[in-house]
Amino acid sequence: MSAPRVEAAEGLGILEPTCRDTAAHALTIVRDGVITGEGPTTKGRVHFSRSLDVDDATWCTRILTAAAVDDQPVSRAEAEALFEIAQAATERSDDGRFDDLLAKAVAHHAAAVSGLPVPPRNVALAPDTDIESWAPAYARGLNTEALEWVAAQMRGKRNTNRALIAMVATLVGVAALPLAQLPNVFDIGM
């Protein structure tokens, strides 16, 4: 993000999270900016409604890696807000940055609620960190309810996030779900 845009938004305390709840709220403000093309995250630039650009992805990263939440796992509310942003954006010009962030944030949440260790957010969610370097590669040990939640978030929605689809296909896999639910696995947006 360029300096003038950051400085213009610095006075907006709502975009500086103090906890995971305020981070989730700040992400809804980004979502609203993506939907309408207006608001504090779009000031000082041309932003079309229903579009997601590099600056929007930067806002999400900045919110999710703020010092106040960096050592806490990504919450379900934060992950849900990211899914809402993904659904709101019909046009993308972010070079895949948001999809990478979404996949990593969801993996961070699922691993943490399963009791697995996760690195600080500034490491796990960094664009130059490979998700494979810290995220679980298989379903064993993961919370089934968390996996079902992730699959439900993706089921029946327009989703082209290949990293997230691959992660869910690997994690949810045949081993994690009863056979009766297998038809639903194939409805996750592939």
Short mmCIF file of C-alpha atoms in Angstrom, two decimals, residues 10-99:
data_model
loop_
_atom_site.label_atom_id
_atom_site.label_comp_id
_atom_site.label_asym_id
_atom_site.label_seq_id
_atom_site.Cartn_x
_atom_site.Cartn_y
_atom_site.Cartn_z
CA GLU A 10 -3.96 5.73 10.06
CA GLY A 11 -6.47 7.75 12.08
CA LEU A 12 -9.07 5.03 11.63
CA GLY A 13 -8.78 3.10 14.87
CA ILE A 14 -11.42 0.67 13.65
CA LEU A 15 -8.87 -0.78 11.26
CA GLU A 16 -6.26 -1.29 13.99
CA PRO A 17 -7.43 -4.41 15.83
CA THR A 18 -7.01 -4.75 19.57
CA CYS A 19 -8.26 -8.36 19.65
CA ARG A 20 -9.57 -11.04 17.30
CA ASP A 21 -13.12 -9.65 17.55
CA THR A 22 -12.06 -6.19 16.40
CA ALA A 23 -9.94 -7.79 13.68
CA ALA A 24 -13.03 -9.63 12.41
CA HIS A 25 -14.96 -6.36 12.48
CA ALA A 26 -12.21 -4.57 10.57
CA LEU A 27 -12.33 -7.30 7.92
CA THR A 28 -16.07 -6.64 7.50
CA ILE A 29 -15.17 -3.03 6.75
CA VAL A 30 -12.83 -4.26 4.00
CA ARG A 31 -15.67 -6.50 2.76
CA ASP A 32 -18.02 -3.52 2.64
CA GLY A 33 -15.43 -1.56 0.64
CA VAL A 34 -15.11 -4.46 -1.80
CA ILE A 35 -18.89 -4.60 -2.20
CA THR A 36 -19.57 -0.88 -2.58
CA GLY A 37 -16.25 0.51 -3.78
CA GLU A 38 -16.51 3.08 -0.98
CA GLY A 39 -15.39 3.44 2.61
CA PRO A 40 -12.22 3.90 4.62
CA THR A 41 -10.26 1.16 2.84
CA THR A 42 -10.90 2.68 -0.60
CA LYS A 43 -10.15 6.34 0.14
CA GLY A 44 -7.71 8.03 -2.17
CA ARG A 45 -8.03 5.55 -5.01
CA VAL A 46 -10.39 4.42 -7.71
CA HIS A 47 -12.15 1.29 -6.50
CA PHE A 48 -14.96 -0.39 -8.39
CA SER A 49 -17.72 -2.22 -6.56
CA ARG A 50 -17.37 -5.98 -6.30
CA SER A 51 -13.66 -5.82 -7.10
CA LEU A 52 -10.73 -6.93 -4.96
CA ASP A 53 -7.30 -5.44 -5.63
CA VAL A 54 -3.82 -5.57 -4.14
CA ASP A 55 -4.69 -2.81 -1.66
CA ASP A 56 -7.69 -4.79 -0.37
CA ALA A 57 -5.48 -7.85 0.11
CA THR A 58 -2.92 -5.67 1.87
CA TRP A 59 -5.59 -4.34 4.22
CA CYS A 60 -6.61 -7.90 5.09
CA THR A 61 -3.01 -8.92 5.72
CA ARG A 62 -2.37 -5.82 7.80
CA ILE A 63 -5.47 -6.46 9.94
CA LEU A 64 -4.74 -10.15 10.43
CA THR A 65 -1.09 -9.60 11.37
CA ALA A 66 -1.53 -6.60 13.67
CA ALA A 67 0.62 -6.77 16.78
CA ALA A 68 -2.40 -7.20 19.06
CA VAL A 69 -3.41 -10.49 17.39
CA ASP A 70 -0.16 -11.82 15.92
CA ASP A 71 0.41 -14.48 18.58
CA GLN A 72 -3.20 -15.71 18.56
CA PRO A 73 -4.65 -18.23 16.14
CA VAL A 74 -7.00 -16.97 13.44
CA SER A 75 -10.54 -17.04 14.84
CA ARG A 76 -13.58 -18.50 13.14
CA ALA A 77 -15.10 -14.99 12.88
CA GLU A 78 -11.99 -13.73 11.08
CA ALA A 79 -12.00 -16.70 8.71
CA GLU A 80 -15.73 -16.22 8.03
CA ALA A 81 -15.11 -12.55 7.22
CA LEU A 82 -12.42 -13.62 4.73
CA PHE A 83 -14.86 -16.06 3.10
CA GLU A 84 -17.38 -13.20 2.84
CA ILE A 85 -14.77 -11.01 1.13
CA ALA A 86 -13.99 -13.82 -1.31
CA GLN A 87 -17.67 -14.18 -2.17
CA ALA A 88 -18.18 -10.42 -2.51
CA ALA A 89 -15.38 -9.98 -5.04
CA THR A 90 -16.46 -10.86 -8.56
CA GLU A 91 -13.42 -9.16 -10.11
CA ARG A 92 -9.87 -9.79 -8.93
CA SER A 93 -6.72 -7.79 -9.62
CA ASP A 94 -4.62 -8.83 -6.63
CA ASP A 95 -2.29 -11.35 -8.32
CA GLY A 96 -3.60 -14.14 -6.07
CA ARG A 97 -2.52 -12.50 -2.82
CA PHE A 98 -5.97 -12.69 -1.22
CA ASP A 99 -6.49 -16.36 -2.14
#
